[in-house]
JSON list of C-alpha atoms in Angstrom, two decimals:
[
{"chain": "A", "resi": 297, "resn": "UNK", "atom": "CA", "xyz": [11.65, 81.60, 31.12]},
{"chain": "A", "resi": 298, "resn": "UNK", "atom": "CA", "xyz": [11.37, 83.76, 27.62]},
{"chain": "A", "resi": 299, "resn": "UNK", "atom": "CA", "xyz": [11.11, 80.13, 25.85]},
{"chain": "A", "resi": 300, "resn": "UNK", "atom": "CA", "xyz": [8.86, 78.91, 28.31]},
{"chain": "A", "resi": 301, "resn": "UNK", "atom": "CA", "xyz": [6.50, 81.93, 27.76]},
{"chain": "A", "resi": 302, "resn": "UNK", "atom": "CA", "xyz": [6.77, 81.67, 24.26]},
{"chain": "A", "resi": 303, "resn": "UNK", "atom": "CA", "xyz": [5.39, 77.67, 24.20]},
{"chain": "A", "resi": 304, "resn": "UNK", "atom": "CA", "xyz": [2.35, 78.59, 25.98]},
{"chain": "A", "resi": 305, "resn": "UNK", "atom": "CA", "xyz": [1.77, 81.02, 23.67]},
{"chain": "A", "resi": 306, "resn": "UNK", "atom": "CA", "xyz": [1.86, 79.60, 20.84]},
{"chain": "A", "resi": 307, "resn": "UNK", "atom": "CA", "xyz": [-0.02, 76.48, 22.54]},
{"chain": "A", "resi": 308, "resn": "UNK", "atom": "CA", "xyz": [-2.65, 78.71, 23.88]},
{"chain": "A", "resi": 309, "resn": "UNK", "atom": "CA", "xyz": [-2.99, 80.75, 20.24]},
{"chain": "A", "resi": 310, "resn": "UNK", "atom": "CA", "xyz": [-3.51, 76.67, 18.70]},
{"chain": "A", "resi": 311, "resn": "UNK", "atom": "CA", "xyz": [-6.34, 75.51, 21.65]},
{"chain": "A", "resi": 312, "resn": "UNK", "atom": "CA", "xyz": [-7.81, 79.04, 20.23]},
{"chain": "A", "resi": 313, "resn": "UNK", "atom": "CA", "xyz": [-7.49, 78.04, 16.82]},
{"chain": "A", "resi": 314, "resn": "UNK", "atom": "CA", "xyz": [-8.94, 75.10, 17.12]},
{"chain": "A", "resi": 315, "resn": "UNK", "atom": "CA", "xyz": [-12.03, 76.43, 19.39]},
{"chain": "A", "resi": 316, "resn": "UNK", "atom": "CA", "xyz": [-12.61, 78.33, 16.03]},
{"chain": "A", "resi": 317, "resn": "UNK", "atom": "CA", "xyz": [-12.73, 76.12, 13.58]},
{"chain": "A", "resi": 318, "resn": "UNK", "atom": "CA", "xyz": [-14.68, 73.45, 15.78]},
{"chain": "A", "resi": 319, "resn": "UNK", "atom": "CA", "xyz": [-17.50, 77.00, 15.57]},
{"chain": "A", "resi": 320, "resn": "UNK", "atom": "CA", "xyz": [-17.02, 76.54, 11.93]},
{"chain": "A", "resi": 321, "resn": "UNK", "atom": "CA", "xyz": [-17.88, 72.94, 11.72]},
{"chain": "A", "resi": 322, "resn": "UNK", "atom": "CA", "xyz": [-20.94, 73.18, 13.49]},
{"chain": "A", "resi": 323, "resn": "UNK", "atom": "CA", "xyz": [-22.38, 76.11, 11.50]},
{"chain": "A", "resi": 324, "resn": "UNK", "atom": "CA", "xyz": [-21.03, 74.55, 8.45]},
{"chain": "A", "resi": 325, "resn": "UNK", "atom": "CA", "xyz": [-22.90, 71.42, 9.44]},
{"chain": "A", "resi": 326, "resn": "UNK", "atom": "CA", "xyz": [-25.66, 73.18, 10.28]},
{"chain": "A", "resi": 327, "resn": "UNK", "atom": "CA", "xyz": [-26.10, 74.88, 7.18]},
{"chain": "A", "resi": 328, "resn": "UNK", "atom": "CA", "xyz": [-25.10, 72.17, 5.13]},
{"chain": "A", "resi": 329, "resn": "UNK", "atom": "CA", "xyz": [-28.16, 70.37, 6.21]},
{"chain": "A", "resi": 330, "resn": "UNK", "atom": "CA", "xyz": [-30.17, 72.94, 6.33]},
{"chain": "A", "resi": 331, "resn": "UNK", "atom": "CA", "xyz": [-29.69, 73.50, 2.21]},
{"chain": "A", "resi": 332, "resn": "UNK", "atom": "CA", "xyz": [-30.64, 69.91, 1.93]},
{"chain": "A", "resi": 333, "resn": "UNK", "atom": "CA", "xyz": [-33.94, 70.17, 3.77]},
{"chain": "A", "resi": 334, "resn": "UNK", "atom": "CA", "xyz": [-34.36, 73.62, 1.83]},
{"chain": "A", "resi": 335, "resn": "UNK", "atom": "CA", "xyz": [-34.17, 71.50, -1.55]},
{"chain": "A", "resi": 336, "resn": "UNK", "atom": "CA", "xyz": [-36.38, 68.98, -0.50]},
{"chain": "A", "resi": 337, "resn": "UNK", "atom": "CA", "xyz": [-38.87, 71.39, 0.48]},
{"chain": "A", "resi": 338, "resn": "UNK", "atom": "CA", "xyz": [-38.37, 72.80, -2.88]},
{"chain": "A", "resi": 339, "resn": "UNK", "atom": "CA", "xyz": [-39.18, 69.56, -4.86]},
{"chain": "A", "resi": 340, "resn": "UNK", "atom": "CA", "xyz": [-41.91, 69.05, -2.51]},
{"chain": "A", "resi": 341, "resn": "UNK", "atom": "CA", "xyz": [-43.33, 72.17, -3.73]},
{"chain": "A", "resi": 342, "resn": "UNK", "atom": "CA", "xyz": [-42.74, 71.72, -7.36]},
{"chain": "A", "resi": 343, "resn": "UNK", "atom": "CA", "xyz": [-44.53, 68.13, -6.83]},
{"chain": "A", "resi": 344, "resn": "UNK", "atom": "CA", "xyz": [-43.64, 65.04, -7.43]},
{"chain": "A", "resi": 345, "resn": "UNK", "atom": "CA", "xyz": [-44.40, 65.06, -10.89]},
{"chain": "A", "resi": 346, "resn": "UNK", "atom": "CA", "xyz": [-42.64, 67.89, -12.23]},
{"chain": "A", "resi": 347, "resn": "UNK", "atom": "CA", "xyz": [-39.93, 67.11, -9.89]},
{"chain": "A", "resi": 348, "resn": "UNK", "atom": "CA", "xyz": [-39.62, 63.13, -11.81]},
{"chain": "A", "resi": 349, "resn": "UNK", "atom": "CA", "xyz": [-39.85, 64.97, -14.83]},
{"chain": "A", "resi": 350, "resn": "UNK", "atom": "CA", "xyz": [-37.17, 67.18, -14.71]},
{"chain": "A", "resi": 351, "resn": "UNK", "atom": "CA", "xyz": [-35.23, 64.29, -13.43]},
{"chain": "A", "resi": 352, "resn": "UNK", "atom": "CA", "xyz": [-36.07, 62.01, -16.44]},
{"chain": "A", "resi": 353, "resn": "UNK", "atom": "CA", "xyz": [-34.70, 65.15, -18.95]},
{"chain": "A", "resi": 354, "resn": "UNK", "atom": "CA", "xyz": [-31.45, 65.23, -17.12]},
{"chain": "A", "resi": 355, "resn": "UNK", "atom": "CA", "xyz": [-31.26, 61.59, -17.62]},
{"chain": "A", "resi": 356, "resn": "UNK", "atom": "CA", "xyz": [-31.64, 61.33, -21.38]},
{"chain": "A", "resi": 357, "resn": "UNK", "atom": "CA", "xyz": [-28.86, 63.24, -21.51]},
{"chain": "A", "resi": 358, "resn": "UNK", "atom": "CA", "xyz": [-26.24, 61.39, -19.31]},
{"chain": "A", "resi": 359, "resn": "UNK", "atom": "CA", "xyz": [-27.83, 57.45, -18.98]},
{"chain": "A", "resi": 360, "resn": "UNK", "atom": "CA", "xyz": [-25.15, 55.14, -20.44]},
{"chain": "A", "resi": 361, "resn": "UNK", "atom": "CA", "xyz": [-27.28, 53.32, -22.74]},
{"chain": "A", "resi": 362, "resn": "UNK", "atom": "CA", "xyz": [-27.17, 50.15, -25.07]},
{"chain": "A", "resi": 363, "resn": "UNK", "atom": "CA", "xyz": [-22.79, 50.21, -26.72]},
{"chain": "A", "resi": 364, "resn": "UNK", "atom": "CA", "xyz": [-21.90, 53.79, -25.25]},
{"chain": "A", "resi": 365, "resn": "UNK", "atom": "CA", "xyz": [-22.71, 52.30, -21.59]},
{"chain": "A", "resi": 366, "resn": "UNK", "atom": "CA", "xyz": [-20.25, 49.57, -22.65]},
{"chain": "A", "resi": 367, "resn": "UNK", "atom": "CA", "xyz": [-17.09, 51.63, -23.62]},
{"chain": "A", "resi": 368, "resn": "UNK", "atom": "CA", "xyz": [-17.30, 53.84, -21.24]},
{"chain": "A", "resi": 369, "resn": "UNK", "atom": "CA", "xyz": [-18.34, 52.24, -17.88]},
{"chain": "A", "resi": 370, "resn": "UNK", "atom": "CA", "xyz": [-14.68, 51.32, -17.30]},
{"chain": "A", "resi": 371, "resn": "UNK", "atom": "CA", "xyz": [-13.45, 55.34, -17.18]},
{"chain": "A", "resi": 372, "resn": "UNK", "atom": "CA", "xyz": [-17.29, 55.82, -15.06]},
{"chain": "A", "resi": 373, "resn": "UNK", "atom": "CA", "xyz": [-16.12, 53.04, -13.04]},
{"chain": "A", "resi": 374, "resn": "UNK", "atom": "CA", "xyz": [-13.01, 54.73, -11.94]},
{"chain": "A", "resi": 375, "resn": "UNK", "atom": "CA", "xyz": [-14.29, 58.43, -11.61]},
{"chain": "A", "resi": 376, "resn": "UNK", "atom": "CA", "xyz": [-16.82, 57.43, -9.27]},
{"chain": "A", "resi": 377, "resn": "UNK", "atom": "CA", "xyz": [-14.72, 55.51, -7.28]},
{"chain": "A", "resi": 378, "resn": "UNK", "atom": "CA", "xyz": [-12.80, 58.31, -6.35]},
{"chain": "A", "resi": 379, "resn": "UNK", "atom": "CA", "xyz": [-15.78, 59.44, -4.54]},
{"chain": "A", "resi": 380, "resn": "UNK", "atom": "CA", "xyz": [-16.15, 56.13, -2.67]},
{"chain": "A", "resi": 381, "resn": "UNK", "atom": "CA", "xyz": [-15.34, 55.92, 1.04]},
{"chain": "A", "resi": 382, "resn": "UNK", "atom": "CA", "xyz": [-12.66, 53.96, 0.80]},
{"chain": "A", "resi": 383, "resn": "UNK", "atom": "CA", "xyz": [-10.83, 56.05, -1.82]},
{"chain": "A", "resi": 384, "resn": "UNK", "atom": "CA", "xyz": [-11.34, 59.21, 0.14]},
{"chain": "A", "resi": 385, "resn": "UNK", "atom": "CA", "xyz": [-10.27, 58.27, 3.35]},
{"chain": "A", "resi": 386, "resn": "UNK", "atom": "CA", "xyz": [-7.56, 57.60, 2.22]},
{"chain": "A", "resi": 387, "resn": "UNK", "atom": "CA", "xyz": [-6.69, 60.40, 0.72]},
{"chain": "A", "resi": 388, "resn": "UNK", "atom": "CA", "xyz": [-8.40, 62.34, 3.58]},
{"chain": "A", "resi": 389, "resn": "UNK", "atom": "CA", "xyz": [-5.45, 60.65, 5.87]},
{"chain": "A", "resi": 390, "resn": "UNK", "atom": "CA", "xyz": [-2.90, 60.97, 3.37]},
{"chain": "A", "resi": 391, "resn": "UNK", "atom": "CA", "xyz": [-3.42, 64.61, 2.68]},
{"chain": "A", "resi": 392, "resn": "UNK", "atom": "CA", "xyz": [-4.03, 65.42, 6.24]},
{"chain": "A", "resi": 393, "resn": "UNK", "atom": "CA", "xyz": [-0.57, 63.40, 7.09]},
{"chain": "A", "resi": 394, "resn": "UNK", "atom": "CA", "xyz": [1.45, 65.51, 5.17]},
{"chain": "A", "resi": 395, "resn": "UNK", "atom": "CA", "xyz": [-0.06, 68.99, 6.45]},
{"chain": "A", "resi": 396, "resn": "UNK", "atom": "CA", "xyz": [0.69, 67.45, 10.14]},
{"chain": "A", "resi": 397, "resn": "UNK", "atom": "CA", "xyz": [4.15, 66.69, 9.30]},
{"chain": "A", "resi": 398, "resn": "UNK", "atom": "CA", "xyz": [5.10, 69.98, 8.71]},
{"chain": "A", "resi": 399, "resn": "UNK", "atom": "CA", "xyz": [3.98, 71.29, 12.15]},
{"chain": "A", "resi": 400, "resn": "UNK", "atom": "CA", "xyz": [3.24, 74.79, 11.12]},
{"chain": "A", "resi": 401, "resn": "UNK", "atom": "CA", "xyz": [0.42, 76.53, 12.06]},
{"chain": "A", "resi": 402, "resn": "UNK", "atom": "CA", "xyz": [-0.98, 76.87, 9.28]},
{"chain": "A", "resi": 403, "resn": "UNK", "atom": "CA", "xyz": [-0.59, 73.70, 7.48]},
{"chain": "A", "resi": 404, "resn": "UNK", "atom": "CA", "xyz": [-1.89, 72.02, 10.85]},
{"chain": "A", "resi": 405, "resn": "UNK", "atom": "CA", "xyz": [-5.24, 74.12, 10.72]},
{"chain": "A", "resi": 406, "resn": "UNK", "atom": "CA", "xyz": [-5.45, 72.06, 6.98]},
{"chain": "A", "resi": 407, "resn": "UNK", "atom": "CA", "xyz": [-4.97, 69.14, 8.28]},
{"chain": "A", "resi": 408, "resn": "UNK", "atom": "CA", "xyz": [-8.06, 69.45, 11.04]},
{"chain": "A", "resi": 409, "resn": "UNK", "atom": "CA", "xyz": [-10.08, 70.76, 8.15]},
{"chain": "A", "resi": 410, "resn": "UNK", "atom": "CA", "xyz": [-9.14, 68.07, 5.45]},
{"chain": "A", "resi": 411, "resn": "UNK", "atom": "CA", "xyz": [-10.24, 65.41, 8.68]},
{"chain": "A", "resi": 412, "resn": "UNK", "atom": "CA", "xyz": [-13.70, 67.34, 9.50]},
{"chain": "A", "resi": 413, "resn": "UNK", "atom": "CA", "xyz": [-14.56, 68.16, 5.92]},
{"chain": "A", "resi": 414, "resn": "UNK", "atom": "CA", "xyz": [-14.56, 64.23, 5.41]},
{"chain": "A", "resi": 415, "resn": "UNK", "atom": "CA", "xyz": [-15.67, 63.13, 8.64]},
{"chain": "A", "resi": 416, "resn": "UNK", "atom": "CA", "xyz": [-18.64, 65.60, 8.39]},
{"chain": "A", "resi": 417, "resn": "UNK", "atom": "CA", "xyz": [-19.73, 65.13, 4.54]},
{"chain": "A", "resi": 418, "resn": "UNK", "atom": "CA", "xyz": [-20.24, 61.48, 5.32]},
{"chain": "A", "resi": 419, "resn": "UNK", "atom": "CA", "xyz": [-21.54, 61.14, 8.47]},
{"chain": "A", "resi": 420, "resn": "UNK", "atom": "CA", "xyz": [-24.30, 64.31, 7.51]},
{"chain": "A", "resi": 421, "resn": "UNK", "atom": "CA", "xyz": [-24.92, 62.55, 4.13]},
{"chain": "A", "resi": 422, "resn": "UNK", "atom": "CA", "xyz": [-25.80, 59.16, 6.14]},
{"chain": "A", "resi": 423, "resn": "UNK", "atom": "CA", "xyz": [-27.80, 61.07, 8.58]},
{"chain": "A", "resi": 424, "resn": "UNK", "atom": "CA", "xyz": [-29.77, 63.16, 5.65]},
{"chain": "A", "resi": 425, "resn": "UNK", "atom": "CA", "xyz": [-30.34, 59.80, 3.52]},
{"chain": "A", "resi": 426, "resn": "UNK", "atom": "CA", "xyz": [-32.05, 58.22, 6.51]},
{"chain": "A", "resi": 427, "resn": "UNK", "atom": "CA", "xyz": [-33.96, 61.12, 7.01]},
{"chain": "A", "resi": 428, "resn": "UNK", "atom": "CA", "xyz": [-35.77, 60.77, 3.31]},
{"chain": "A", "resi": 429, "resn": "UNK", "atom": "CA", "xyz": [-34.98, 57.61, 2.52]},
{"chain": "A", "resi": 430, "resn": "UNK", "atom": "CA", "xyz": [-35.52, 58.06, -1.38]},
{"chain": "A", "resi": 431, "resn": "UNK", "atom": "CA", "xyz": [-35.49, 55.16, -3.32]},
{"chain": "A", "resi": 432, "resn": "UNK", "atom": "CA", "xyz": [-33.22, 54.30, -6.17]},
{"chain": "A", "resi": 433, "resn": "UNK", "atom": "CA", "xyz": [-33.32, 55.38, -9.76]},
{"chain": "A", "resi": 434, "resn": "UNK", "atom": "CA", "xyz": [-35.43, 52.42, -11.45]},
{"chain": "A", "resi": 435, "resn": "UNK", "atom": "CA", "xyz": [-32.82, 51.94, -14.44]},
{"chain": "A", "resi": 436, "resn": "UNK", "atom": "CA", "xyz": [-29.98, 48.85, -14.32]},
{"chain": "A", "resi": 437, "resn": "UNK", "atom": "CA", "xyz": [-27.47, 50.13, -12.11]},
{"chain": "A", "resi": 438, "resn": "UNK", "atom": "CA", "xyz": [-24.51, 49.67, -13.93]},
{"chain": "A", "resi": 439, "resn": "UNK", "atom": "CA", "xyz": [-22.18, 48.60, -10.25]},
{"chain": "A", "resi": 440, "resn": "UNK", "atom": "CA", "xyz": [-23.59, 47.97, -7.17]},
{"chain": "A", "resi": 441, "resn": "UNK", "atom": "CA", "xyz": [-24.83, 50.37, -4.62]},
{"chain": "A", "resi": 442, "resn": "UNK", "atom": "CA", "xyz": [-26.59, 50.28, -1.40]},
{"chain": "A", "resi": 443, "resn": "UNK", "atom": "CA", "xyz": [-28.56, 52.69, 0.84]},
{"chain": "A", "resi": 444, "resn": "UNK", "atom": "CA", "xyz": [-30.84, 55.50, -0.05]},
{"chain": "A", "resi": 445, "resn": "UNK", "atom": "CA", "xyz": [-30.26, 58.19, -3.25]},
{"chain": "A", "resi": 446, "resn": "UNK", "atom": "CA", "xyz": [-31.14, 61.75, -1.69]},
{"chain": "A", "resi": 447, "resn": "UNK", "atom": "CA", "xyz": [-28.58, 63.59, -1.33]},
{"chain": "A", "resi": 448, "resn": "UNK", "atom": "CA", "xyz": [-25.42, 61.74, -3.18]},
{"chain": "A", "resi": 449, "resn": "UNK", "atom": "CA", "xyz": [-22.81, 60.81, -1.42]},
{"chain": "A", "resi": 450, "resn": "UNK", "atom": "CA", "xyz": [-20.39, 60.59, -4.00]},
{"chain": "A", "resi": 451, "resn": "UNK", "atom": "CA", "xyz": [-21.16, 64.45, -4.52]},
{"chain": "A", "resi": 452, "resn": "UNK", "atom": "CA", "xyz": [-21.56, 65.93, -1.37]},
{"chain": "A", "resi": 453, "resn": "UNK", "atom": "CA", "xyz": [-18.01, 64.28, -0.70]},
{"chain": "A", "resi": 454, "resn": "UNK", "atom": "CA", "xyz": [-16.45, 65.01, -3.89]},
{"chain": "A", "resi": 455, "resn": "UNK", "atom": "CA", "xyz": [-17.60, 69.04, -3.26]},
{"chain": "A", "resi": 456, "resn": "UNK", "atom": "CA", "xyz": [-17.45, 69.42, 0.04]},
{"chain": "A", "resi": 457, "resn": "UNK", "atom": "CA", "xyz": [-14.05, 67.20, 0.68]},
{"chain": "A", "resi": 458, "resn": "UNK", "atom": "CA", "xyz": [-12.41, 67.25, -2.32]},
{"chain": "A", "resi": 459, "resn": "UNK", "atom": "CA", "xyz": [-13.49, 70.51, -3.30]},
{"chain": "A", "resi": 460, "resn": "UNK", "atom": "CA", "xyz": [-12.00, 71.82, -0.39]},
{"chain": "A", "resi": 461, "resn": "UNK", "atom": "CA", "xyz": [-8.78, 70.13, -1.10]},
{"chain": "A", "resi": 462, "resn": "UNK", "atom": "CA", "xyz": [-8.68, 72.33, -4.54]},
{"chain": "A", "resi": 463, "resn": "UNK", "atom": "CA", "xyz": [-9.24, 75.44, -2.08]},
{"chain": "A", "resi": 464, "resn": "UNK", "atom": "CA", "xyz": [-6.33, 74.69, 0.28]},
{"chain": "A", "resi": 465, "resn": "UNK", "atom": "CA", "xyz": [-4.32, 74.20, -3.18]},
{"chain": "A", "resi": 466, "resn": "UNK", "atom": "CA", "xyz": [-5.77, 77.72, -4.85]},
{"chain": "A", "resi": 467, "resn": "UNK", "atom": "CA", "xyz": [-4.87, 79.83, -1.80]},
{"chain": "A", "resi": 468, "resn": "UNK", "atom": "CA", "xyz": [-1.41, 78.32, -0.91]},
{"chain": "A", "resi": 469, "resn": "UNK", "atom": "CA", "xyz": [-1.13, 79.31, -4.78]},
{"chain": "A", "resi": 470, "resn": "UNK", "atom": "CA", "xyz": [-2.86, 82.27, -4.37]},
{"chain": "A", "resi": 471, "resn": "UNK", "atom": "CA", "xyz": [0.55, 84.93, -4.76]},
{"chain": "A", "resi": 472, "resn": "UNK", "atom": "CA", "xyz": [1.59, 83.00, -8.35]},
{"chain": "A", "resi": 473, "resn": "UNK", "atom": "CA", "xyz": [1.05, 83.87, -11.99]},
{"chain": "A", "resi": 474, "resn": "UNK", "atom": "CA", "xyz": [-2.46, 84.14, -13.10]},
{"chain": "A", "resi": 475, "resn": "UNK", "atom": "CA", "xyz": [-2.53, 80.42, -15.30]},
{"chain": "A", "resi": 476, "resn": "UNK", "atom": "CA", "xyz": [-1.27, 78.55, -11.91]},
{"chain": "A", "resi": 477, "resn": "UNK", "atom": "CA", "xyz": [-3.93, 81.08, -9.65]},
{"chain": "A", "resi": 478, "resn": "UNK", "atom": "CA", "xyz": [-6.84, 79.36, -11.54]},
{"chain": "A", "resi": 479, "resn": "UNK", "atom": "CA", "xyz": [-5.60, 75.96, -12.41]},
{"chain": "A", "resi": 480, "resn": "UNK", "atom": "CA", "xyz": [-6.85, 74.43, -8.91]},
{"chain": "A", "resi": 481, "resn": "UNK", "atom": "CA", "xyz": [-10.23, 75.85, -9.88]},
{"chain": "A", "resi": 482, "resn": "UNK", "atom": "CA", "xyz": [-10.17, 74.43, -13.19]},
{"chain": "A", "resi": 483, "resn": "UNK", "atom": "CA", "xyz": [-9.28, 71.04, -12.05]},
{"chain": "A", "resi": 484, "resn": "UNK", "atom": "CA", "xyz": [-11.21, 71.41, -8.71]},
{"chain": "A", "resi": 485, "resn": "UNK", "atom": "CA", "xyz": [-14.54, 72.04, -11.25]},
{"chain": "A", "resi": 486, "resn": "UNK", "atom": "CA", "xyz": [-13.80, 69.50, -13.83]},
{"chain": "A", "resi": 487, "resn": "UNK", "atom": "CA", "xyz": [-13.01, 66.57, -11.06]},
{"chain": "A", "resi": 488, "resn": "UNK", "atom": "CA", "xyz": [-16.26, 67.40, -8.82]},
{"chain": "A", "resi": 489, "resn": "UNK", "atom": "CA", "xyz": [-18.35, 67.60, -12.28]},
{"chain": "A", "resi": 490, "resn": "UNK", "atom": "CA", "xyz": [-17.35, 64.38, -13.16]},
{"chain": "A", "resi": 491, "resn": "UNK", "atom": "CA", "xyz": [-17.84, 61.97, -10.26]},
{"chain": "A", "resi": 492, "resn": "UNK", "atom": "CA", "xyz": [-21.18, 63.86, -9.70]},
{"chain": "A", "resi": 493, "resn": "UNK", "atom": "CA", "xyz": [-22.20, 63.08, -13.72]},
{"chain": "A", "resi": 494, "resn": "UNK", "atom": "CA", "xyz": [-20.78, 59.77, -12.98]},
{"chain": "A", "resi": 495, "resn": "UNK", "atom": "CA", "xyz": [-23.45, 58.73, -10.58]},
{"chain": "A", "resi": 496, "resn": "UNK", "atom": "CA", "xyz": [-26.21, 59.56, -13.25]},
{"chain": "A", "resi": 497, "resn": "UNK", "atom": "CA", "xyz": [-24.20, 58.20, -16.54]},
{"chain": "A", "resi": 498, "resn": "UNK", "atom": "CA", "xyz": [-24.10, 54.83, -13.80]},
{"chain": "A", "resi": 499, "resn": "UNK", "atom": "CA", "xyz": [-28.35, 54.66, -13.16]},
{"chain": "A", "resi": 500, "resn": "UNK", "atom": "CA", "xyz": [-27.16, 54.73, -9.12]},
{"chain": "A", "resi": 501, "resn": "UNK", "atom": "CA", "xyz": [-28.56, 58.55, -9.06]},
{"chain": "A", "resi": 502, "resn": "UNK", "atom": "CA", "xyz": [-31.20, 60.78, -9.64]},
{"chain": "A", "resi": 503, "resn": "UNK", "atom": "CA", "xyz": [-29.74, 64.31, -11.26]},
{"chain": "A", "resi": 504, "resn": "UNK", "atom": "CA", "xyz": [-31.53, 66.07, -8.35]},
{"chain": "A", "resi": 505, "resn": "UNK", "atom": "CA", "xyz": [-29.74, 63.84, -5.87]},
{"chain": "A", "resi": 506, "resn": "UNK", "atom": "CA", "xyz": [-26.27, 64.92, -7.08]},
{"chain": "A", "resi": 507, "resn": "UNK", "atom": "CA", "xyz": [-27.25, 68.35, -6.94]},
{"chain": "A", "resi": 508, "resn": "UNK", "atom": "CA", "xyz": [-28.48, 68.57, -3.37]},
{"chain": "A", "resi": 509, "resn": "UNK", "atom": "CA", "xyz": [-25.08, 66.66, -2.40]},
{"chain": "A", "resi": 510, "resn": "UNK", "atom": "CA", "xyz": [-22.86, 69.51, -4.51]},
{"chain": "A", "resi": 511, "resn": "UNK", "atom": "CA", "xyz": [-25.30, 72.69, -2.87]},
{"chain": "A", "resi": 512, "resn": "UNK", "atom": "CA", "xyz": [-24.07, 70.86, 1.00]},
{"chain": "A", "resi": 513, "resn": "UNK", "atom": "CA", "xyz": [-20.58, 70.12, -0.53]},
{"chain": "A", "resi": 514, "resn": "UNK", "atom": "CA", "xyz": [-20.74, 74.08, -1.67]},
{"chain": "A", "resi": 515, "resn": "UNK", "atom": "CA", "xyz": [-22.45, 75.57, 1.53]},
{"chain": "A", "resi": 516, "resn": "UNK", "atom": "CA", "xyz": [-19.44, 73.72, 3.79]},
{"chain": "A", "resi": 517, "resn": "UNK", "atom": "CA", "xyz": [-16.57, 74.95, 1.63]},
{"chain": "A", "resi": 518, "resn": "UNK", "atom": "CA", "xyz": [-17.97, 78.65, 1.92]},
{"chain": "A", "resi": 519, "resn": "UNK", "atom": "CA", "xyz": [-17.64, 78.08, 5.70]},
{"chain": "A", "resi": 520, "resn": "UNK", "atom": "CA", "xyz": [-14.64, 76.47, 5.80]},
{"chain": "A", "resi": 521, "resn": "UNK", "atom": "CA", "xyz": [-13.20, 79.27, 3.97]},
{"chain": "A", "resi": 522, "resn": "UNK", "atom": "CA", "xyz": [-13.80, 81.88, 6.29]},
{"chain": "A", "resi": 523, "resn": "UNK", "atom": "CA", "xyz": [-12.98, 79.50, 9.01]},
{"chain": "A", "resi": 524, "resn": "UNK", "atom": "CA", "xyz": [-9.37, 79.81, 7.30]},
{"chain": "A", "resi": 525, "resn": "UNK", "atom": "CA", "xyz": [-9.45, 84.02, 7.07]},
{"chain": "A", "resi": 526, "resn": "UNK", "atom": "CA", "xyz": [-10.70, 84.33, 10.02]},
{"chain": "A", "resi": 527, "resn": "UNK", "atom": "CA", "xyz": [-8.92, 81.35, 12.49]},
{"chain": "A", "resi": 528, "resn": "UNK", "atom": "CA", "xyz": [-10.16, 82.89, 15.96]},
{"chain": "A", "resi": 529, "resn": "UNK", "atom": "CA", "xyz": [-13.42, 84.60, 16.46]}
]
């Protein structure tokens, strides 16, 4: 009878959980997309002009052009692919496996986040995109890409998904020595950076594209975060 008592407990305390975080997502969502529109309005206020031009300075800097575009497109190549679809489901299922299999509470509430933080970046990033439908960089794309450029995909997925990956890693690490404390920052920083500057080195981005899709990525993981310190409202 004690056992008995105990199940529905603890199945009552997950249903609860889960209730949470699904309050999470939807405020997360909702204020994901809400930065993006804020941004937009933004550039719309700065004007077109000074909005191009601030893109075309960004450019200089990153643009592959004439032999550096050459050497270095395979290592761009594979950065941004890690933000592709493909790529991240995978890992999205792979991650999210292996916080299931443990059946604890806690590494089962990752596991629903790792799903909804990817499920959510892409399917608001495909809603947002048709939204503005903003055209293309007009350089030579250095791979092929398809759809509209505002925000990025690649970095609203590699900040708001993988980002929250390094998260989950920095507070399951939270209790260790100072150097291993910040090391999933570190890398969490360094791997976003780089498949956002990817998109821009490749010509498939404007600057100001990557950075609306990192300022969603950033506004999700903030929720997500207290969604984890706080599981039930």
């Amino acid at each position: 009878m004690l056992r008995n008592s105990q199940h529905l407990s603890s199945e009552s305390s997950h249903v609860m959980s889960l209730q949470s975080l699904l309050k999470y997502v939807l405020i997360a969502s909702l204020l994901s997309s809400a930065t993006v529109l804020l941004l937009a309005g933004v550039g719309a206020w700065l004007g077109l002009e000074r909005l191009n031009r601030l893109d075309s300075q960004v450019q200089q800097m990153f643009y592959l052009h004439s032999q550096s575009r050459l050497s270095l497109l395979p290592y761009t190549s594979f950065i941004t692919a890690l933000g592709s679809f493909k790529i991240s489901a995978l890992a999205a299922a792979g991650f999210a496996l292996l916080c299931f299999l443990q059946r604890h509470p806690r590494t089962m509430m990752y596991g629903y986040i790792i799903c909804a933080s990817f499920g959510m970046m892409w399917i608001l990033n495909t809603f947002l995109k048709e939204i503005f439908r903003r055209s293309r960089p007009e350089l030579d794309h250095l791979l092929v890409v398809h759809g509209y450029s505002y925000p990025s995909g690649h970095a609203m997925i590699s900040m708001g998904f993988y980002g929250m990956l390094f998260v989950i890693w920095a507070i399951e690490w939270k209790e260790r020595d100072v150097i291993r404390r910040w090391l999933p920052v570190i890398c969490g920083i360094l791997f976003v950076l780089l498949i956002g500057v990817s998109r821009v080195m490749l010509g498939v981005h404007y600057p100001t594209d990557v950075f609306a899709g990192f300022a969603a990525g950033f506004v999700w993981i903030g929720c997500m975060i207290q969604g984890i310190k706080h599981p039930a409202i």
